[in-house]
Amino acid sequence: MRRRAHGQDDRPVEPDRERKSLSSEQTFATDLREESILSSVLLEEVEEVAERLRRHGLKARTITLKLRYGDFRTVTRSETLKEATNLTKPLWEAAERVFRKWQMRSGGPLRLLGFAASGLEPEHAGQQWLFPDPEQEKLKRLDDIVDKIRDRYGKGAVRRGLTADPDTRESTD
């Protein structure tokens, strides 16, 4: 133990250890209060984590939000899902629920917003259904298509409505 305390450790480095969670967070240059901007940032983070889950062949059972307020008070809140998933929509819906609940309760402008997925398991673990849910299958196809487009043309090639740049939206007046 003394050798390790002095930075001497002959044990081999194990870079491929089992992942316990995947996360994404953004620190803002100024405190943000505008709900539409915060929701858009949260969706971008959920999309990033969901895509990484799919790329690694994983599903998550628990989501966690990290909120750091302007006074640097940090709050983390989690929700356990009914079933593990790597689909953007159910992860987003859970993140949105947690965000609304705690942002309304705690209030105040945010300096940092983070999203994490944990309780990871292999994508094909767990109950396999004889007749898969058509809605889940549709969401899976959508995520697969979005992932392929972004892989080929870059992350900005396709966006969900909430993440679109407000300056580029056309008026329908």
XYZ file of N, CA and C in Angstrom:
519
model
N 0.838 -1.183 0.000
C 0.000 0.000 0.000
C 0.886 1.251 0.000
N 1.996 1.183 0.711
C 2.884 2.334 0.761
C 3.428 2.664 -0.630
N 3.791 1.627 -1.416
C 4.308 1.846 -2.765
C 3.255 2.531 -3.633
N 2.017 2.087 -3.524
C 0.942 2.696 -4.321
C 0.724 4.149 -3.930
N 0.852 4.437 -2.645
C 0.697 5.820 -2.178
C 1.756 6.729 -2.784
N 2.893 6.144 -3.162
C 3.978 6.912 -3.783
C 3.976 6.783 -5.304
N 2.854 6.267 -5.845
C 2.707 6.192 -7.296
C 3.402 5.007 -7.933
N 3.776 4.012 -7.139
C 4.442 2.825 -7.672
C 3.448 1.674 -7.677
N 3.075 1.254 -8.882
C 2.079 0.185 -9.017
C 2.425 -0.634 -10.254
N 2.781 -1.901 -10.045
C 3.193 -2.772 -11.145
C 2.037 -3.540 -11.763
N 0.834 -3.322 -11.263
C -0.302 -4.053 -11.824
C -0.544 -3.601 -13.261
N -1.001 -4.530 -14.123
C -1.270 -4.140 -15.514
C -2.482 -3.210 -15.603
N -2.431 -2.307 -16.579
C -3.553 -1.406 -16.833
C -4.636 -2.199 -17.556
N -5.868 -2.069 -17.112
C -6.992 -2.778 -17.725
C -7.954 -1.764 -18.348
N -7.680 -1.343 -19.592
C -8.493 -0.291 -20.208
C -9.899 -0.743 -20.603
N -10.106 -2.042 -20.762
C -11.401 -2.531 -21.226
C -12.272 -3.030 -20.083
N -12.323 -2.275 -19.022
C -13.156 -2.693 -17.898
C -14.631 -2.500 -18.247
N -15.469 -3.181 -17.524
C -16.911 -3.119 -17.781
C -17.447 -1.720 -17.480
N -18.231 -1.192 -18.402
C -18.828 0.133 -18.210
C -19.938 0.055 -17.171
N -19.989 1.059 -16.313
C -21.054 1.125 -15.319
C -22.104 2.156 -15.707
N -21.688 3.153 -16.501
C -22.628 4.183 -16.947
C -22.052 4.904 -18.160
N -22.924 5.616 -18.851
C -22.539 6.509 -19.944
C -23.200 7.847 -19.655
N -22.490 8.946 -19.911
C -23.082 10.241 -19.585
C -22.624 11.325 -20.554
N -23.338 12.432 -20.496
C -23.016 13.627 -21.266
C -23.487 14.820 -20.445
N -22.689 15.861 -20.405
C -23.114 17.069 -19.688
C -22.528 18.294 -20.355
N -23.190 19.421 -20.131
C -22.724 20.697 -20.674
C -22.686 21.726 -19.564
N -21.567 22.441 -19.500
C -21.441 23.582 -18.603
C -21.640 24.827 -19.457
N -22.459 25.730 -18.981
C -22.792 26.935 -19.738
C -21.899 28.097 -19.308
N -21.579 28.970 -20.247
C -20.747 30.139 -19.955
C -21.460 31.091 -19.001
N -22.784 31.157 -19.124
C -23.593 31.972 -18.215
C -24.738 31.106 -17.712
N -25.319 31.497 -16.608
C -26.451 30.749 -16.060
C -27.633 30.841 -17.023
N -28.283 29.699 -17.265
C -29.426 29.658 -18.178
C -30.709 29.394 -17.414
N -31.745 30.105 -17.798
C -33.045 29.948 -17.169
C -34.106 29.546 -18.196
N -33.880 29.873 -19.467
C -34.897 29.672 -20.495
C -35.162 28.181 -20.716
N -36.400 27.787 -20.423
C -36.789 26.380 -20.456
C -36.598 25.745 -21.823
N -36.898 26.468 -22.896
C -36.770 25.882 -24.237
C -35.315 25.552 -24.562
N -34.395 26.405 -24.164
C -32.975 26.145 -24.409
C -32.509 24.964 -23.569
N -32.902 24.940 -22.294
C -32.496 23.838 -21.415
C -33.059 22.506 -21.908
N -34.305 22.498 -22.370
C -34.903 21.267 -22.903
C -34.163 20.801 -24.146
N -33.784 21.737 -24.992
C -33.049 21.401 -26.207
C -31.683 20.800 -25.870
N -30.988 21.398 -24.913
C -29.688 20.877 -24.477
C -29.855 19.478 -23.889
N -30.876 19.294 -23.068
C -31.114 17.982 -22.464
C -31.379 16.934 -23.538
N -32.177 17.262 -24.537
C -32.450 16.309 -25.611
C -31.168 15.949 -26.362
N -30.314 16.928 -26.630
C -29.039 16.640 -27.293
C -28.205 15.670 -26.469
N -28.196 15.848 -25.151
C -27.431 14.955 -24.278
C -28.030 13.553 -24.265
N -29.363 13.468 -24.209
C -30.033 12.164 -24.248
C -29.713 11.463 -25.567
N -29.784 12.195 -26.680
C -29.470 11.604 -27.989
C -28.039 11.078 -28.024
N -27.111 11.841 -27.485
C -25.700 11.432 -27.459
C -25.530 10.135 -26.668
N -26.109 10.074 -25.477
C -25.973 8.883 -24.629
C -26.689 7.691 -25.259
N -27.883 7.900 -25.796
C -28.639 6.808 -26.427
C -27.864 6.234 -27.612
N -27.265 7.101 -28.416
C -26.479 6.632 -29.565
C -25.276 5.819 -29.088
N -24.617 6.262 -28.035
C -23.472 5.514 -27.504
C -23.910 4.175 -26.916
N -25.069 4.142 -26.267
C -25.597 2.865 -25.771
C -25.777 1.891 -26.931
N -26.415 2.354 -28.002
C -26.649 1.482 -29.161
C -25.332 1.041 -29.795
N -24.384 1.967 -29.920
C -23.091 1.646 -30.529
C -22.353 0.564 -29.733
N -22.506 0.590 -28.416
C -21.835 -0.397 -27.558
C -22.695 -1.631 -27.296
N -23.887 -1.696 -27.911
C -24.754 -2.857 -27.731
C -25.287 -2.988 -26.316
N -25.626 -1.850 -25.701
C -26.092 -1.825 -24.315
C -27.475 -1.201 -24.207
N -28.137 -1.491 -23.095
C -29.391 -0.839 -22.710
C -29.207 -0.348 -21.280
N -29.966 0.671 -20.899
C -29.881 1.231 -19.548
C -31.208 1.059 -18.830
N -31.120 0.815 -17.536
C -32.309 0.670 -16.716
C -32.577 1.935 -15.889
N -31.556 2.745 -15.655
C -31.699 3.930 -14.801
C -31.149 5.156 -15.516
N -31.856 6.280 -15.385
C -31.349 7.551 -15.910
C -31.122 8.489 -14.729
N -30.132 9.353 -14.873
C -29.811 10.321 -13.825
C -29.596 11.681 -14.463
N -30.169 12.696 -13.855
C -29.931 14.073 -14.276
C -29.058 14.752 -13.241
N -28.146 15.572 -13.734
C -27.285 16.372 -12.868
C -27.590 17.832 -13.168
N -27.996 18.560 -12.158
C -28.325 19.979 -12.297
C -27.389 20.770 -11.389
N -26.650 21.717 -11.959
C -25.827 22.605 -11.142
C -26.375 24.009 -11.336
N -26.757 24.602 -10.238
C -27.382 25.922 -10.261
C -26.333 27.029 -10.264
N -26.784 28.252 -10.467
C -25.906 29.412 -10.528
C -25.078 29.608 -9.277
N -25.603 29.165 -8.127
C -24.851 29.275 -6.871
C -23.932 28.066 -6.661
N -23.788 27.223 -7.693
C -22.949 26.025 -7.729
C -23.452 24.886 -6.842
N -24.672 25.002 -6.373
C -25.316 23.879 -5.678
C -25.617 22.832 -6.741
N -25.238 21.582 -6.475
C -25.418 20.505 -7.449
C -26.416 19.488 -6.919
N -27.354 19.109 -7.778
C -28.395 18.147 -7.425
C -28.376 17.043 -8.478
N -28.439 15.788 -8.046
C -28.613 14.684 -8.991
C -29.886 13.948 -8.615
N -30.648 13.578 -9.621
C -31.903 12.853 -9.413
C -31.999 11.748 -10.445
N -32.491 10.590 -10.005
C -32.566 9.409 -10.868
C -33.979 8.889 -10.979
N -34.202 8.127 -12.038
C -35.455 7.400 -12.206
C -35.108 6.043 -12.804
N -35.675 4.988 -12.228
C -35.491 3.650 -12.766
C -36.642 3.356 -13.717
N -36.295 2.889 -14.898
C -37.285 2.610 -15.934
C -37.917 1.238 -15.715
N -39.123 1.052 -16.256
C -39.800 -0.248 -16.148
C -38.990 -1.341 -16.822
N -38.401 -1.005 -17.963
C -37.527 -1.960 -18.634
C -36.357 -1.214 -19.254
N -35.234 -1.898 -19.324
C -34.029 -1.288 -19.880
C -34.248 -0.958 -21.355
N -33.635 0.133 -21.799
C -33.793 0.563 -23.193
C -32.567 1.335 -23.652
N -32.415 1.431 -24.961
C -31.423 2.324 -25.555
C -32.084 3.217 -26.606
N -33.408 3.275 -26.571
C -34.168 4.092 -27.515
C -34.248 5.533 -27.014
N -34.086 6.462 -27.921
C -34.050 7.876 -27.555
C -35.349 8.341 -26.903
N -36.493 7.987 -27.486
C -37.762 8.524 -26.988
C -38.041 8.153 -25.532
N -37.984 6.870 -25.124
C -38.255 6.574 -23.710
C -37.221 7.174 -22.759
N -35.957 7.247 -23.192
C -34.937 7.880 -22.347
C -35.233 9.373 -22.205
N -35.627 10.015 -23.309
C -35.965 11.441 -23.294
C -37.175 11.707 -22.400
N -38.214 10.874 -22.528
C -39.423 11.071 -21.717
C -39.104 10.973 -20.229
N -38.267 10.015 -19.847
C -37.876 9.878 -18.437
C -37.052 11.084 -17.993
N -36.105 11.515 -18.825
C -35.277 12.677 -18.489
C -36.130 13.929 -18.345
N -37.084 14.098 -19.235
C -37.977 15.260 -19.201
C -38.813 15.268 -17.917
N -39.322 14.092 -17.523
C -40.101 14.001 -16.270
C -39.265 14.433 -15.071
N -38.065 13.883 -14.977
C -37.186 14.205 -13.846
C -36.817 15.684 -13.881
N -36.499 16.195 -15.054
C -36.119 17.601 -15.192
C -37.255 18.522 -14.753
N -38.446 18.282 -15.254
C -39.602 19.134 -14.911
C -39.860 19.112 -13.403
N -39.836 17.923 -12.838
C -40.121 17.776 -11.406
C -39.119 18.559 -10.556
N -37.834 18.404 -10.831
C -36.824 19.016 -9.976
C -36.531 20.453 -10.337
N -36.657 20.820 -11.583
C -36.439 22.214 -11.950
C -37.563 23.076 -11.395
N -38.788 22.553 -11.432
C -39.911 23.312 -10.875
C -39.770 23.426 -9.358
N -39.319 22.362 -8.721
C -39.187 22.352 -7.266
C -38.030 23.233 -6.804
N -36.874 23.081 -7.456
C -35.677 23.795 -7.018
C -35.557 25.168 -7.660
N -35.962 25.239 -8.918
C -35.935 26.511 -9.632
C -34.541 27.089 -9.773
N -34.487 28.273 -10.303
C -33.223 28.968 -10.453
C -32.519 28.642 -11.751
N -31.646 29.552 -12.177
C -30.902 29.342 -13.412
C -29.852 28.239 -13.250
N -29.585 27.538 -14.348
C -28.630 26.429 -14.325
C -27.298 26.837 -14.932
N -26.231 26.333 -14.344
C -24.882 26.510 -14.882
C -24.440 25.252 -15.629
N -24.966 24.083 -15.224
C -24.593 22.812 -15.849
C -25.815 21.916 -15.911
N -25.928 21.147 -16.983
C -27.007 20.173 -17.133
C -26.386 18.895 -17.674
N -26.618 17.787 -16.976
C -26.036 16.518 -17.392
C -27.053 15.400 -17.394
N -26.793 14.380 -18.223
C -27.648 13.200 -18.332
C -26.761 11.971 -18.308
N -27.149 10.970 -17.513
C -26.400 9.714 -17.445
C -27.357 8.541 -17.525
N -26.867 7.455 -18.096
C -27.605 6.197 -18.163
C -26.771 5.149 -17.439
N -27.404 4.412 -16.528
C -26.685 3.389 -15.767
C -27.563 2.149 -15.651
N -27.105 1.191 -14.841
C -27.809 -0.082 -14.780
C -27.724 -0.741 -16.143
N -26.520 -0.727 -16.716
C -26.329 -1.181 -18.091
C -26.384 -2.702 -18.192
N -26.928 -3.153 -19.301
C -26.980 -4.586 -19.593
C -26.862 -4.766 -21.099
N -26.455 -5.961 -21.536
C -26.357 -6.193 -22.983
C -27.701 -5.971 -23.664
N -27.645 -5.474 -24.878
C -28.857 -5.117 -25.621
C -29.844 -6.274 -25.742
N -29.344 -7.480 -25.898
C -30.236 -8.621 -26.114
C -30.477 -9.432 -24.850
N -30.127 -8.877 -23.682
C -30.396 -9.562 -22.415
C -31.847 -9.323 -22.014
N -32.329 -10.123 -21.116
C -33.681 -9.927 -20.601
C -34.730 -10.619 -21.437
N -35.962 -10.320 -21.139
C -37.110 -10.952 -21.778
C -37.167 -10.637 -23.269
N -37.247 -11.658 -24.089
C -37.456 -11.497 -25.527
C -38.913 -11.842 -25.815
N -39.596 -10.976 -26.504
C -41.017 -11.167 -26.753
C -41.247 -11.864 -28.089
N -42.209 -12.776 -28.101
C -42.576 -13.476 -29.324
C -43.151 -12.488 -30.343
N -43.954 -11.545 -29.841
C -44.549 -10.511 -30.685
C -44.092 -9.149 -30.165
N -43.013 -8.602 -30.733
C -42.497 -7.317 -30.255
C -43.530 -6.204 -30.408
N -43.442 -5.227 -29.526
C -44.319 -4.059 -29.555
C -44.048 -3.263 -30.840
N -45.072 -3.072 -31.696
C -44.859 -2.344 -32.956
C -44.335 -0.922 -32.743
N -44.778 -0.264 -31.687
C -44.305 1.102 -31.407
C -42.803 1.094 -31.092
N -42.360 0.129 -30.287
C -40.937 0.019 -29.962
C -40.113 -0.294 -31.215
N -40.652 -1.143 -32.072
C -39.960 -1.484 -33.317
C -39.828 -0.254 -34.220
N -40.871 0.572 -34.258
C -40.836 1.798 -35.058
C -39.778 2.767 -34.506
N -39.721 2.900 -33.172
C -38.729 3.778 -32.549
C -37.314 3.271 -32.809
N -37.140 1.960 -32.767
C -35.827 1.368 -33.041
C -35.395 1.664 -34.480
N -36.301 1.498 -35.428
C -35.972 1.796 -36.828
C -35.617 3.278 -37.004
N -36.381 4.150 -36.350
C -36.105 5.586 -36.435
C -34.708 5.899 -35.903
N -34.386 5.377 -34.712
C -33.060 5.621 -34.137
C -31.956 5.063 -35.029
N -32.171 3.873 -35.599
C -31.169 3.279 -36.493
C -30.924 4.174 -37.709
N -31.999 4.705 -38.290
C -31.870 5.576 -39.465
C -31.152 6.872 -39.099
N -31.539 7.481 -37.979
C -30.889 8.723 -37.535
C -29.402 8.467 -37.285
N -29.067 7.343 -36.626
C -27.658 7.011 -36.370
C -26.879 6.881 -37.676
N -27.457 6.203 -38.667
C -26.764 6.003 -39.953
C -26.550 7.326 -40.682
N -27.561 8.187 -40.674
C -27.423 9.498 -41.326
C -26.330 10.310 -40.647
N -26.324 10.324 -39.317
C -25.314 11.097 -38.586
C -23.916 10.509 -38.767
N -23.819 9.182 -38.830
C -22.512 8.557 -39.076
C -21.960 8.982 -40.433
N -22.830 9.053 -41.408
C -22.389 9.350 -42.774
C -22.176 10.842 -43.021
N -23.092 11.694 -42.509
C -23.067 13.112 -42.849
C -22.743 14.042 -41.676
N -22.561 13.506 -40.491
C -22.242 14.326 -39.326
C -23.447 14.540 -38.425
N -23.161 14.937 -37.188
C -24.215 15.075 -36.172
C -25.267 16.115 -36.526
N -24.886 17.149 -37.255
C -25.831 18.208 -37.601
C -26.696 17.908 -38.818
N -26.511 16.737 -39.425
C -27.230 16.416 -40.663
C -28.729 16.255 -40.447
N -29.113 15.754 -39.302
C -30.535 15.567 -38.996
C -30.738 15.866 -37.516
N -31.801 16.589 -37.236
C -32.099 16.968 -35.850
C -33.557 16.693 -35.539
N -33.802 16.378 -34.284
C -35.186 16.278 -33.832
C -35.695 17.704 -33.655
N -36.989 17.894 -33.766
C -37.574 19.231 -33.744
C -37.132 20.104 -32.600
N -37.029 19.560 -31.415
C -36.684 20.349 -30.241
C -35.248 20.839 -30.279
N -34.350 20.117 -30.982
C -32.946 20.511 -30.997
C -32.597 21.431 -32.153
N -33.557 21.719 -33.015
C -33.268 22.591 -34.158
C -32.903 23.983 -33.677
N -31.979 24.611 -34.377
C -31.561 25.965 -34.067
C -32.748 26.899 -34.264
N -33.164 27.644 -33.220
C -34.337 28.505 -33.351
C -34.195 29.557 -34.442
N -32.970 29.966 -34.775
C -32.769 30.975 -35.812
C -33.038 30.425 -37.207
N -33.011 29.084 -37.362
C -33.214 28.502 -38.686
C -34.640 28.036 -38.908
N -35.486 28.120 -37.897
C -36.882 27.697 -38.059
C -37.627 28.721 -38.895
N -38.425 28.229 -39.805
C -39.211 29.127 -40.645
C -40.516 29.464 -39.953
N -40.947 30.679 -40.124
C -42.216 31.113 -39.558
C -43.364 30.567 -40.388
N -44.444 30.180 -39.718
C -45.622 29.672 -40.431
C -46.740 30.698 -40.427
N -46.404 31.953 -40.135
C -47.425 33.018 -40.101
C -47.959 33.301 -41.467
